[in-house]
PDB file of C-alpha atoms in Angstrom:
ATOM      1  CA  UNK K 921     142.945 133.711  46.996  1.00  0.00           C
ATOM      2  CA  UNK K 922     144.187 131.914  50.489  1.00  0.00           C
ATOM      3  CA  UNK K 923     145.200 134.785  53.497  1.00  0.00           C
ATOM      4  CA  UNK K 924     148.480 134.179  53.099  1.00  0.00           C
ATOM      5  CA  UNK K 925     148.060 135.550  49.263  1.00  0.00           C
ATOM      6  CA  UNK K 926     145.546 138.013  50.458  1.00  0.00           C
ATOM      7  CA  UNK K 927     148.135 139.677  53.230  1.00  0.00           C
ATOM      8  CA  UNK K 928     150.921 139.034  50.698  1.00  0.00           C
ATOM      9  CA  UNK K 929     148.677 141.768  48.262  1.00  0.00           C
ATOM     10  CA  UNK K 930     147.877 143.905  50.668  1.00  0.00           C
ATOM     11  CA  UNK K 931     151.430 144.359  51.872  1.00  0.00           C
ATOM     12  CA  UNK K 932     152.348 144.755  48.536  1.00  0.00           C
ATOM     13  CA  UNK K 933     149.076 147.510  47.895  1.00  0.00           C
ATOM     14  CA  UNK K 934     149.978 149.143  50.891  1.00  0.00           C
ATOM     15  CA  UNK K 935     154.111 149.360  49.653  1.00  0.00           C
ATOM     16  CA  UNK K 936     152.767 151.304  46.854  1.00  0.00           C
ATOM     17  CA  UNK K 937     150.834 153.973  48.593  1.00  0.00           C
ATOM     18  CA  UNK K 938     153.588 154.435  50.921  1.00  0.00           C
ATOM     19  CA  UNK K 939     155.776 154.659  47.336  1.00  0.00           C
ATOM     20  CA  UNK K 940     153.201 156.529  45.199  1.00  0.00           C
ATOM     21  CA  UNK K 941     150.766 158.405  47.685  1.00  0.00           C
ATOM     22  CA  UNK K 942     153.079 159.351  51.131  1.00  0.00           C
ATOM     23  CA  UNK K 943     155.910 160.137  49.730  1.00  0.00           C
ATOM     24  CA  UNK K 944     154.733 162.537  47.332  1.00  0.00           C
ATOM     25  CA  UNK K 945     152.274 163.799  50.180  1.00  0.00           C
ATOM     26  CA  UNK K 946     154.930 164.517  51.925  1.00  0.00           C
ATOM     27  CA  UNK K 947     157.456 166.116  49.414  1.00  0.00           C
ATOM     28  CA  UNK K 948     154.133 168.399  49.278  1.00  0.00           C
ATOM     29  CA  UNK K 949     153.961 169.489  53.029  1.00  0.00           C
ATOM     30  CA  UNK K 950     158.200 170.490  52.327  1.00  0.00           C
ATOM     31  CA  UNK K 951     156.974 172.655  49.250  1.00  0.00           C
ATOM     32  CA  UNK K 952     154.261 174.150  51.302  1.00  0.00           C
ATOM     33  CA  UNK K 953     155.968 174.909  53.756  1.00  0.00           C
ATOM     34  CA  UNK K 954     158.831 176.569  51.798  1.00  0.00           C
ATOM     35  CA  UNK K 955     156.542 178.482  49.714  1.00  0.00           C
ATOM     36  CA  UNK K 956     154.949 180.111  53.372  1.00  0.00           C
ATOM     37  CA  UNK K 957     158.833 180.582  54.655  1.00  0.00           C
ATOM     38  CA  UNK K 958     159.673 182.586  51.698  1.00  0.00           C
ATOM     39  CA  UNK K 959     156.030 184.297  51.871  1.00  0.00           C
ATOM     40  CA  UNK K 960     157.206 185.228  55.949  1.00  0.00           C
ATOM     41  CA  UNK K 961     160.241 186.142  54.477  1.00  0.00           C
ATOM     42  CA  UNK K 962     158.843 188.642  51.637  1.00  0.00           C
ATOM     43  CA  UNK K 963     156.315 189.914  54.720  1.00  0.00           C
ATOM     44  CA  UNK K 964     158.994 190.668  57.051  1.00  0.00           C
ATOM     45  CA  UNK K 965     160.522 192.316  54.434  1.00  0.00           C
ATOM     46  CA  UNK K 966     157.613 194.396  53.423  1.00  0.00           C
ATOM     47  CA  UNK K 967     156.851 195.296  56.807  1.00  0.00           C
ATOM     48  CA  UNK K 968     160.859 196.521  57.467  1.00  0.00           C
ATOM     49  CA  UNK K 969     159.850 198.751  53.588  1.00  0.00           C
ATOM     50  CA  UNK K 970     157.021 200.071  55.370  1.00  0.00           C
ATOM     51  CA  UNK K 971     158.624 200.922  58.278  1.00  0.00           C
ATOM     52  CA  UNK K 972     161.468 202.775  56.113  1.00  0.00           C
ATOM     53  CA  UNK K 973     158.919 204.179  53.648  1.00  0.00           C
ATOM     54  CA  UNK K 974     157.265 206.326  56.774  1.00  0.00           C
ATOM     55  CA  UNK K 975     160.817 207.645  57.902  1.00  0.00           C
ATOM     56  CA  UNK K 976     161.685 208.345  54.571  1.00  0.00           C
ATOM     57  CA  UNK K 977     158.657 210.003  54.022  1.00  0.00           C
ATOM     58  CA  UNK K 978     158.762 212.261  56.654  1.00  0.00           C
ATOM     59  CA  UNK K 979     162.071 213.429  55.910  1.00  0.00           C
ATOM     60  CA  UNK K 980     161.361 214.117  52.505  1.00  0.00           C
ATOM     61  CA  UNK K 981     158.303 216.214  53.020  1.00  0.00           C
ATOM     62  CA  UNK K 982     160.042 219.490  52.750  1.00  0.00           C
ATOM     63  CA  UNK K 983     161.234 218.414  48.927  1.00  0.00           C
ATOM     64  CA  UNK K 984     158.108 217.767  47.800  1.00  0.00           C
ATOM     65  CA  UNK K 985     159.468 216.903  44.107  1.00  0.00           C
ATOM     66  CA  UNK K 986     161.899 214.320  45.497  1.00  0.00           C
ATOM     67  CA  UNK K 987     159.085 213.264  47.422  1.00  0.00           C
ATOM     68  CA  UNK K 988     157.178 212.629  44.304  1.00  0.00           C
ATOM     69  CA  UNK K 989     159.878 210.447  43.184  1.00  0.00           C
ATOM     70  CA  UNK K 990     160.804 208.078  46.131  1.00  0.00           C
ATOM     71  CA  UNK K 991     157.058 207.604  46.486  1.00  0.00           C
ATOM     72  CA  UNK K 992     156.736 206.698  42.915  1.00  0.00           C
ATOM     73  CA  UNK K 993     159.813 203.927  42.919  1.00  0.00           C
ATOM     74  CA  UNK K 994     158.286 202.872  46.921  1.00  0.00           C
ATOM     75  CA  UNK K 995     155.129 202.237  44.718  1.00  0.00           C
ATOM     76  CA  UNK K 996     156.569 200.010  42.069  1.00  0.00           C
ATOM     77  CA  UNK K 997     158.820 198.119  45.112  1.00  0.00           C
ATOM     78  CA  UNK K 998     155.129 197.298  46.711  1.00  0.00           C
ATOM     79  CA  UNK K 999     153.738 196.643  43.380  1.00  0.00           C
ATOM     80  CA  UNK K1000     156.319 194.116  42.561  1.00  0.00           C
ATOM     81  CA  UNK K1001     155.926 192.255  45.689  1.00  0.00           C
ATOM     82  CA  UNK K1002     152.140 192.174  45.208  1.00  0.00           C
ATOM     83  CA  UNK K1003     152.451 190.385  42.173  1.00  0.00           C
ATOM     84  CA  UNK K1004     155.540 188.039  43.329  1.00  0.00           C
ATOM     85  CA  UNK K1005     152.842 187.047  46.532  1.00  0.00           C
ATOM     86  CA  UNK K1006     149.643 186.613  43.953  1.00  0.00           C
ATOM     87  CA  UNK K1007     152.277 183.969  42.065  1.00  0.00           C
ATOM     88  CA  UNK K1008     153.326 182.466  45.238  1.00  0.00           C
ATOM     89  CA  UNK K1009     149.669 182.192  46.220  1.00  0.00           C
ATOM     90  CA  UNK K1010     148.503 180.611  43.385  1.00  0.00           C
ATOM     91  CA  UNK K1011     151.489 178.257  43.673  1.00  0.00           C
ATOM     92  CA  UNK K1012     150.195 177.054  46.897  1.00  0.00           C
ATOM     93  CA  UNK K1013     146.833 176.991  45.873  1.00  0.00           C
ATOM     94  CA  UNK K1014     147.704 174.503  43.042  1.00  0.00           C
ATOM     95  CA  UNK K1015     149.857 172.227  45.447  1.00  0.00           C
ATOM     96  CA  UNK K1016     146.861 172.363  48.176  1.00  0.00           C
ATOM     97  CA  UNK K1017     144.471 171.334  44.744  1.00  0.00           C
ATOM     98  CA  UNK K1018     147.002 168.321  43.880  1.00  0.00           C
ATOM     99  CA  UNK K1019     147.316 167.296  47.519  1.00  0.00           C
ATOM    100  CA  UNK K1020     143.313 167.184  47.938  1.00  0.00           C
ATOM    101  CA  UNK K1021     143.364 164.978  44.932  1.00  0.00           C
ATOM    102  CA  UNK K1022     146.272 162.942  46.586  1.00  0.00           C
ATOM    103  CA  UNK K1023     144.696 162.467  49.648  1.00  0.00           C
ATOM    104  CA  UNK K1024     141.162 161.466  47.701  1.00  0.00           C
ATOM    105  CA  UNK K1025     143.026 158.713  45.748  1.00  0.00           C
ATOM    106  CA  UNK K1026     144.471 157.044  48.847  1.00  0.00           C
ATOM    107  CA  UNK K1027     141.017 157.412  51.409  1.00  0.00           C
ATOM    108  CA  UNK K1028     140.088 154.925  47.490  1.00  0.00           C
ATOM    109  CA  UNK K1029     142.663 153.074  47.266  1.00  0.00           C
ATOM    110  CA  UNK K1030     141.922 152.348  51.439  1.00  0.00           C
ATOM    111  CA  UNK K1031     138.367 151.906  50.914  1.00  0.00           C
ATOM    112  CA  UNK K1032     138.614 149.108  47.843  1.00  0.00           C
ATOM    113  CA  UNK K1033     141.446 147.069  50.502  1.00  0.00           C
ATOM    114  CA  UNK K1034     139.094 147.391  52.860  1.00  0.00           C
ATOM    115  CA  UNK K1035     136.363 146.019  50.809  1.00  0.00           C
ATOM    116  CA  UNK K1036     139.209 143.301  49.786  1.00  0.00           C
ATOM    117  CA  UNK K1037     139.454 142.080  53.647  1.00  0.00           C
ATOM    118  CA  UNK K1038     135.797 141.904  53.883  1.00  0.00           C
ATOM    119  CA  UNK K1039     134.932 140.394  50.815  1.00  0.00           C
ATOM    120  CA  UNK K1040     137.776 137.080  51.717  1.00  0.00           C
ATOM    121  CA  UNK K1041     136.773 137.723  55.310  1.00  0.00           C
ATOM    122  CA  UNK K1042     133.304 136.623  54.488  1.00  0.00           C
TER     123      UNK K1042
END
């Protein structure tokens, strides 16, 4: 294989990690950072539920039965967004674990052209 060929293959090698590799990496880096908008989002939300669950509970001390009740449903609201975080933490934990593998296929895919340019250099 002459240079010419050789910079004609790594052109090409380097086309398809830009294609297969950064592209994808990057479509990645949009999800993640989606996922921890929405994840602001449901904590900014939570906090403005907190801050209305302590007014609301102070006003509804004196009912103590009604209490018992808003409580209760306050419960389930926090409840549900516990579980709708633990889904969009494992979401992100699975797009970190595919972006790790991304990222360990190119640093490869780098070291074997590497090893391509030496091995002609030589």
């Amino acid at each position: 294989m002459n240079q010419q060929q050789f910079d004609a293959f790594k052109a090409e090698m380097r086309q398809m990690i830009q294609t297969r590799i950064e592209r994808p990496i990057n479509e990645i880096h949009q999800r993640l950072g989606h996922i921890e908008q929405v994840q602001r989002e449901m904590d900014a939300k939570m906090d403005g539920l907190d801050s209305r669950m302590g007014l609301i509970e102070d006003r509804l001390e004196q009912q103590s039965g009604f209490f018992t009740t808003i409580k209760s449903k306050l419960g389930h609201i926090e409840e549900d967004h516990s579980k709708r975080l633990a889904r969009i933490e494992s979401k992100q934990d699975g797009l970190e674990g595919h972006f790790k593998k991304v990222l360990d296929g190119q640093r490869k895919m780098l070291e074997i052209l590497e090893r391509l340019g030496n091995a002609t250099d030589s």
